[in-house]
Coordinates of C-alpha atoms and ligand atoms in Angstrom, one line a residue:
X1 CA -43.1 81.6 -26.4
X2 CA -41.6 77.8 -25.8
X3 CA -43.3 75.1 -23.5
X4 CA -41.0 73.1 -21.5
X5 CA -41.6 69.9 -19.2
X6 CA -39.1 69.1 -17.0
X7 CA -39.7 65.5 -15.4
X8 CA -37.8 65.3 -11.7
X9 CA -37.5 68.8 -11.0
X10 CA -37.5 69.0 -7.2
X11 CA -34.1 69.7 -6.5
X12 CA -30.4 69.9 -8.4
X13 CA -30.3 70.4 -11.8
X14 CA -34.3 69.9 -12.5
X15 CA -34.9 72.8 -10.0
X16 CA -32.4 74.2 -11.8
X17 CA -33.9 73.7 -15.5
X18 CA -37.1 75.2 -14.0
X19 CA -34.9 78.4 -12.5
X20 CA -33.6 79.5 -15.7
X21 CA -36.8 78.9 -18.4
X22 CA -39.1 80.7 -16.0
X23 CA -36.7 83.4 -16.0
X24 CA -38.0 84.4 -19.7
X25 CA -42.2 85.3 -18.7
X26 CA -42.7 83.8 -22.0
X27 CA -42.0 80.8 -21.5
X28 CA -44.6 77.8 -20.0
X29 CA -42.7 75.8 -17.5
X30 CA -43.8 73.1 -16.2
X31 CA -42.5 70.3 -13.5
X32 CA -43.3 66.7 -12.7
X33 CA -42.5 66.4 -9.0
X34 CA -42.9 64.1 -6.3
X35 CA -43.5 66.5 -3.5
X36 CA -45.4 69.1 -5.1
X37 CA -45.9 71.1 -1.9
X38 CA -41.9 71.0 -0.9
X39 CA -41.5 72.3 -4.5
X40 CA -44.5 74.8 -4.1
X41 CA -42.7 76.2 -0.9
X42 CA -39.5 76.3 -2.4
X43 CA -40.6 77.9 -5.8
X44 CA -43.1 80.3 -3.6
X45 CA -39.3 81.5 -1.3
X46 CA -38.0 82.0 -4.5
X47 CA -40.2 84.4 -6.2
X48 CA -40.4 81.9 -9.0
X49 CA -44.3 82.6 -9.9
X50 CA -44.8 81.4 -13.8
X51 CA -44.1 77.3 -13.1
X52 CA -46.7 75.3 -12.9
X53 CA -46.0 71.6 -11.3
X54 CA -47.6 68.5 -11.8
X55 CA -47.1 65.1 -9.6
X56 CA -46.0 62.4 -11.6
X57 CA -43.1 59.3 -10.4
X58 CA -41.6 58.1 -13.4
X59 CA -42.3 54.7 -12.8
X60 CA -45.5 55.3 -12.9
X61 CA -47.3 55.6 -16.5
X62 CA -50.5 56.6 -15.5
X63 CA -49.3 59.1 -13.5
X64 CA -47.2 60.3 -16.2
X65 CA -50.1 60.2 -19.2
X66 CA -52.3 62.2 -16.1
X67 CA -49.6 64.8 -15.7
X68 CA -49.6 65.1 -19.7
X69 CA -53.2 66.0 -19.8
X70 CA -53.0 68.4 -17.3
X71 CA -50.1 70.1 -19.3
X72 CA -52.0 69.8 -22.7
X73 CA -54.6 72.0 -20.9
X74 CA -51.7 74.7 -19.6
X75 CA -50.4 74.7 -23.0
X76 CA -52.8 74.3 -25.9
X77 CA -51.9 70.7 -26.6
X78 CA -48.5 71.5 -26.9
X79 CA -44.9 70.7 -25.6
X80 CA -42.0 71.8 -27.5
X81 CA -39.0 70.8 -25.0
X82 CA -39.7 67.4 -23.2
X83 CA -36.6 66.9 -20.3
X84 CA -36.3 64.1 -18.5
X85 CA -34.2 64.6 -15.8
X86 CA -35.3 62.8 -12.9
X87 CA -33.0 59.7 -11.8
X88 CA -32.4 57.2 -9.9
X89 CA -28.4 57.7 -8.1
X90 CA -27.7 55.4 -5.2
X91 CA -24.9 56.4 -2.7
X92 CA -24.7 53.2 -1.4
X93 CA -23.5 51.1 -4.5
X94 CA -22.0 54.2 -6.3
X95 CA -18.3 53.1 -4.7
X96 CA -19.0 49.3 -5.6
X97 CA -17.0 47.8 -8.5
X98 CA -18.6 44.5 -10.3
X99 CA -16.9 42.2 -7.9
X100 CA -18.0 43.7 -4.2
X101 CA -21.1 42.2 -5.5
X102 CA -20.2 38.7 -4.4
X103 CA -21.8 37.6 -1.9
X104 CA -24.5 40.1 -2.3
X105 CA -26.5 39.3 -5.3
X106 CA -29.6 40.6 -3.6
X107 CA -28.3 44.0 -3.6
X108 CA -27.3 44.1 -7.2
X109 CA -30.8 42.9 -8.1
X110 CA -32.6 45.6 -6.2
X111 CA -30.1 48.5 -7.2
X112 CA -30.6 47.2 -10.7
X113 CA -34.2 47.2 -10.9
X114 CA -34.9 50.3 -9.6
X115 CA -32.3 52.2 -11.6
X116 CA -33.1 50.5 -14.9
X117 CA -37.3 51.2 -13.8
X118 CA -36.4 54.8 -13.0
X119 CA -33.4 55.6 -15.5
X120 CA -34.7 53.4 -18.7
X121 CA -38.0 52.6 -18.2
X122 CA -39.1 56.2 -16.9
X123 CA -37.8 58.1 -19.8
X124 CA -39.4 55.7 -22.2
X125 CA -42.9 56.3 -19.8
X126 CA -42.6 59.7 -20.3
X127 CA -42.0 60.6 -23.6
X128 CA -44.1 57.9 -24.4
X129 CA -46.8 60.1 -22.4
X130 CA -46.2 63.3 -23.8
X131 CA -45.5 62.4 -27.7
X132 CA -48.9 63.3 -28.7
X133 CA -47.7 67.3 -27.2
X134 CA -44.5 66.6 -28.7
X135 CA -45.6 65.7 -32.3
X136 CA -48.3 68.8 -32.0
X137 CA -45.4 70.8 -31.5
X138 CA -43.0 72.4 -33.8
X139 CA -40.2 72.4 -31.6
X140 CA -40.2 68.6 -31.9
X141 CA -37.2 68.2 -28.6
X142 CA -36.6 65.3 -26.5
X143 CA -33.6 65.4 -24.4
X144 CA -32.9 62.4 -21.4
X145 CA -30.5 63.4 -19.1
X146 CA -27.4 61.0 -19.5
X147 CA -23.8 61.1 -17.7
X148 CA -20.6 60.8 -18.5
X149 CA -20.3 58.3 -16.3
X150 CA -21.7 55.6 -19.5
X151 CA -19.0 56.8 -21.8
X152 CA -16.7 53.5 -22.1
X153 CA -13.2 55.7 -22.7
X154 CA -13.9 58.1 -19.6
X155 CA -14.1 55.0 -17.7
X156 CA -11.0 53.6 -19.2
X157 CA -8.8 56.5 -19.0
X158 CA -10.0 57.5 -15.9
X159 CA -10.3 53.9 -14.7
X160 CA -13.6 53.7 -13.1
X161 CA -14.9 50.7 -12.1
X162 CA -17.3 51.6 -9.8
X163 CA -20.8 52.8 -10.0
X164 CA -21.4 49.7 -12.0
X165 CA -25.1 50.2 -12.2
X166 CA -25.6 53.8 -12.2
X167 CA -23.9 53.3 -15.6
X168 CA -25.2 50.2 -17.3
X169 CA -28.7 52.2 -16.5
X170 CA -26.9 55.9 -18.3
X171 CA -25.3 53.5 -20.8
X172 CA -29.5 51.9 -21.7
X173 CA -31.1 55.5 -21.5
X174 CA -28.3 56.1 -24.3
X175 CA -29.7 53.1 -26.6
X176 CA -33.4 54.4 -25.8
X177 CA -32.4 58.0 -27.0
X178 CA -31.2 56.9 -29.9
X179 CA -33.5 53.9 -30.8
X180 CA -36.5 56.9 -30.5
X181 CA -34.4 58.8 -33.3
X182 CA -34.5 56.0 -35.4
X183 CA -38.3 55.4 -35.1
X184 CA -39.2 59.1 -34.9
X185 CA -36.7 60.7 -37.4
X186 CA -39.3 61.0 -40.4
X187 CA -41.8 63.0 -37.8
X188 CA -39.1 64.8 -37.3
X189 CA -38.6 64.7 -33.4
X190 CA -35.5 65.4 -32.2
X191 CA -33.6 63.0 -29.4
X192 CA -30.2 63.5 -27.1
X193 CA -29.3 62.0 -24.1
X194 CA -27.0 64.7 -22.6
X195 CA -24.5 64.7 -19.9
X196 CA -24.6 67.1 -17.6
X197 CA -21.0 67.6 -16.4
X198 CA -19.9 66.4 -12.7
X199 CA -22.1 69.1 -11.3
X200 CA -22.3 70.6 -7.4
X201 CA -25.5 69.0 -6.3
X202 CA -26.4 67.1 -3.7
X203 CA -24.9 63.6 -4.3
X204 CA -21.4 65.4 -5.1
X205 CA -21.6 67.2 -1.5
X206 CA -19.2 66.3 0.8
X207 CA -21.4 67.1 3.7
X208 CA -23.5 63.6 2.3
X209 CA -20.7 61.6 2.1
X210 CA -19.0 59.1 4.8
X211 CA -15.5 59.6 5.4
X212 CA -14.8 56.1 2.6
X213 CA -17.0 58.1 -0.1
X214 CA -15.6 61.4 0.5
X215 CA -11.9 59.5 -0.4
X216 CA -13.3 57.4 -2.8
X217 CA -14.9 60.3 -4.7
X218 CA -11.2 63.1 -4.3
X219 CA -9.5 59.5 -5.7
X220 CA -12.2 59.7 -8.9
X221 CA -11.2 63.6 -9.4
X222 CA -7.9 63.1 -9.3
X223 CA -8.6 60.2 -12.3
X224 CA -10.2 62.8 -13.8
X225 CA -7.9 65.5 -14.0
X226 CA -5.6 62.8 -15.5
X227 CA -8.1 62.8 -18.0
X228 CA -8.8 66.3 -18.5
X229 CA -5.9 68.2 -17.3
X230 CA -8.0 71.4 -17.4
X231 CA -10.7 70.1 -14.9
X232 CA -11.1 72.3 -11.7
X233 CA -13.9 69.9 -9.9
X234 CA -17.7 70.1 -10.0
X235 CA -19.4 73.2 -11.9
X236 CA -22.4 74.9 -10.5
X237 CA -25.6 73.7 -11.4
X238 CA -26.4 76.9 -13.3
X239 CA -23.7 76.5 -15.0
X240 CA -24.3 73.1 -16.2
X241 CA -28.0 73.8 -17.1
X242 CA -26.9 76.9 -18.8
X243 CA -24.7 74.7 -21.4
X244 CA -26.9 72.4 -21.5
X245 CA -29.9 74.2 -22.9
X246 CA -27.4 75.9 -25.3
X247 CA -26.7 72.4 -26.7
X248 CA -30.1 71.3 -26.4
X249 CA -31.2 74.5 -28.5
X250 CA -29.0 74.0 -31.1
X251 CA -29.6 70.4 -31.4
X252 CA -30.6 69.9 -35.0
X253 CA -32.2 66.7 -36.8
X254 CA -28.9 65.5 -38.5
X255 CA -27.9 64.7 -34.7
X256 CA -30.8 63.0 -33.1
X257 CA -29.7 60.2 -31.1
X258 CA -26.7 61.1 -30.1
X259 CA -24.9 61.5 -26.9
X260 CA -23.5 64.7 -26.1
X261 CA -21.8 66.3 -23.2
X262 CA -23.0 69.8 -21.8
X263 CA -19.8 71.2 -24.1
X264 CA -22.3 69.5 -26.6
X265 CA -19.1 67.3 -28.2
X266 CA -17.6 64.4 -26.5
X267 CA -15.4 66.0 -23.5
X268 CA -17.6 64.8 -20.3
X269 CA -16.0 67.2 -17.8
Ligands
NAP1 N1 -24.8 66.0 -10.6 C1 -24.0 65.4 -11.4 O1 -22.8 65.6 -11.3 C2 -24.5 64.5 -12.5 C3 -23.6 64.0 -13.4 C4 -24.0 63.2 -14.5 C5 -25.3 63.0 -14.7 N2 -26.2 63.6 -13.8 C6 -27.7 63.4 -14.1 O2 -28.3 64.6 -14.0 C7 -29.7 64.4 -13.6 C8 -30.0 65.2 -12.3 O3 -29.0 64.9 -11.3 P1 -28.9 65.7 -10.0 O4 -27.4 65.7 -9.6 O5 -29.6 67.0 -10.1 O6 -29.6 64.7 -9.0 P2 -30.4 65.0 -7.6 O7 -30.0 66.3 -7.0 O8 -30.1 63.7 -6.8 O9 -31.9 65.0 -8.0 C9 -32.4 63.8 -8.5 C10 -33.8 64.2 -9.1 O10 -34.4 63.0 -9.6 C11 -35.7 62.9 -9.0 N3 -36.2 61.5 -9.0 C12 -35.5 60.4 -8.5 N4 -36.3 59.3 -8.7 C13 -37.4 59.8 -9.3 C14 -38.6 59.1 -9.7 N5 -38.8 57.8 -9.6 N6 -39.6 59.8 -10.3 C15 -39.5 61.2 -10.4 N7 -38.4 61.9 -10.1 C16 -37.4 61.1 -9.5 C17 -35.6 63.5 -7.6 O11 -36.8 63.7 -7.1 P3 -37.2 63.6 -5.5 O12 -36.8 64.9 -4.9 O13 -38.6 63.3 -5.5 O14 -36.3 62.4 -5.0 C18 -34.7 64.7 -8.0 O15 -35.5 65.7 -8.5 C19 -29.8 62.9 -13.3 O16 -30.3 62.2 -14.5 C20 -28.4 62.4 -13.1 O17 -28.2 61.1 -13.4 C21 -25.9 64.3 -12.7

């Protein structure tokens, strides 16, 4: 038996995380949400009966150290997978290199402040939350959600300018993965930020996109295939989540802090 939290798990690849663990009846799943009753419904149409979901923004600390103690009481007191998935991804500014900010400083401000409180300062609310489960643990995981999109030679090679913020947030929730390490590594609690892959969820949908991100986004695959000449577009997001927990599993102390793709080396795609 394993106790898992997945923080943002209403849809994409946190839905997904909660999917596959409550596959195994062992398991204790449980999700920090939003919406809890649009997650209820969905999670009730999809048989899924062993997930238990608890409200909690991750900009919101107290809502986070609440949503702890109600998992303590699920779980004896104890979490042994912490995954913080939820973040903030803004279509608007994702095509926007540095300098189609001139003139509109405001918007950089705002996009900036709530990636960096949602992508940064929401990872470090939540594990800060649910350390004392963590450390009562013996499973000892801790794994932020990263992207690709913060590695510096991707972006080079594939020369991708855009998404400016998105990133700089990725590229911080990289430092706080590995700053925890540091601090933690003599409790022995284990930290990765981990990349997904470029994954078939909703952002990535072409039915969400406007004609100038739908071509903006085919230009940034065919970058990537330059890249990677083996890359055949998005994967599915059971895909991703199934690699992902393979890395996350096999995650040892030696490697805490680092930054890992869902191949669980350096290859983003
Ligand atoms: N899909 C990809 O190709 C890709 C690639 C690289 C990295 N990633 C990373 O993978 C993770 C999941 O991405 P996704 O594609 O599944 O995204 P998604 O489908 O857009 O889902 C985003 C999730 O984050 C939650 N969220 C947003 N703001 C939140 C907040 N303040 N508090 C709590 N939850 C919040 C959303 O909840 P609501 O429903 O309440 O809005 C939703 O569950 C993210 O960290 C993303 O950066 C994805």
């Amino acid at each position: 038996m394993a106790s898992y939290v997945i923080a943002g798990a209403s849809r994409g690849l946190g839905y997904e995380f909660l999917r596959q663990l409550s596959s195994d009846p062992s398991n204790k799943v449980v999700g920090l949400v939003r919406n809890k009753e649009a997650v209820q419904a969905q999670l009730s149409a999809d048989n899924i009966t062993n997930v238990h979901l608890a409200v909690a923004d991750l900009t919101d600390p107290e809502a986070l150290v609440a949503a702890a103690k109600a998992t303590a009481e699920l779980t004896d007191g104890v979490v042994d997978y912490l995954i913080v998935n939820g973040a903030y991804i803004s279509a608007d500014t994702r095509p926007l290199s540095p300098t189609n900010f001139i003139g509109k400083e405001a918007l950089f401000k705002d996009d900036l402040t709530k990636a960096f409180m949602t992508n940064v300062a929401g990872p470090l609310y939540a594990i800060n939350a649910f350390l004392p489960l963590i450390r009562a643990g013996s499973t000892k995981k801790v794994t932020i959600i990263s992207s690709g999109m913060a590695d510096t030679e991707i972006m080079d090679v594939a020369g991708v300018s855009q998404a400016v913020v998105y990133s700089a947030s990725k590229s911080a929730a990289n430092v706080l993965a590995k700053k925890y390490a540091i601090e933690l590594k003599s409790e022995g609690i284990i930290f990765l930020a981990l990349s997904p892959g470029l994954v078939n969820t909703s952002g990535n949908s072409a039915e969400n996109m406007t004609p100038e991100m739908l071509a903006d986004f085919q230009a940034m695959l065919q970058r990537f295939r330059e890249y990677e000449p083996g890359f055949k577009g998005p994967i599915t997001p059971e895909e991703s989540v199934k690699m992902q927990l393979k890395v996350i599993r096999g995650l040892t102390l030696a490697g805490s802090g680092e930054f890992l793709s869902h191949h669980g080396n350096k290859r983003w795609l």
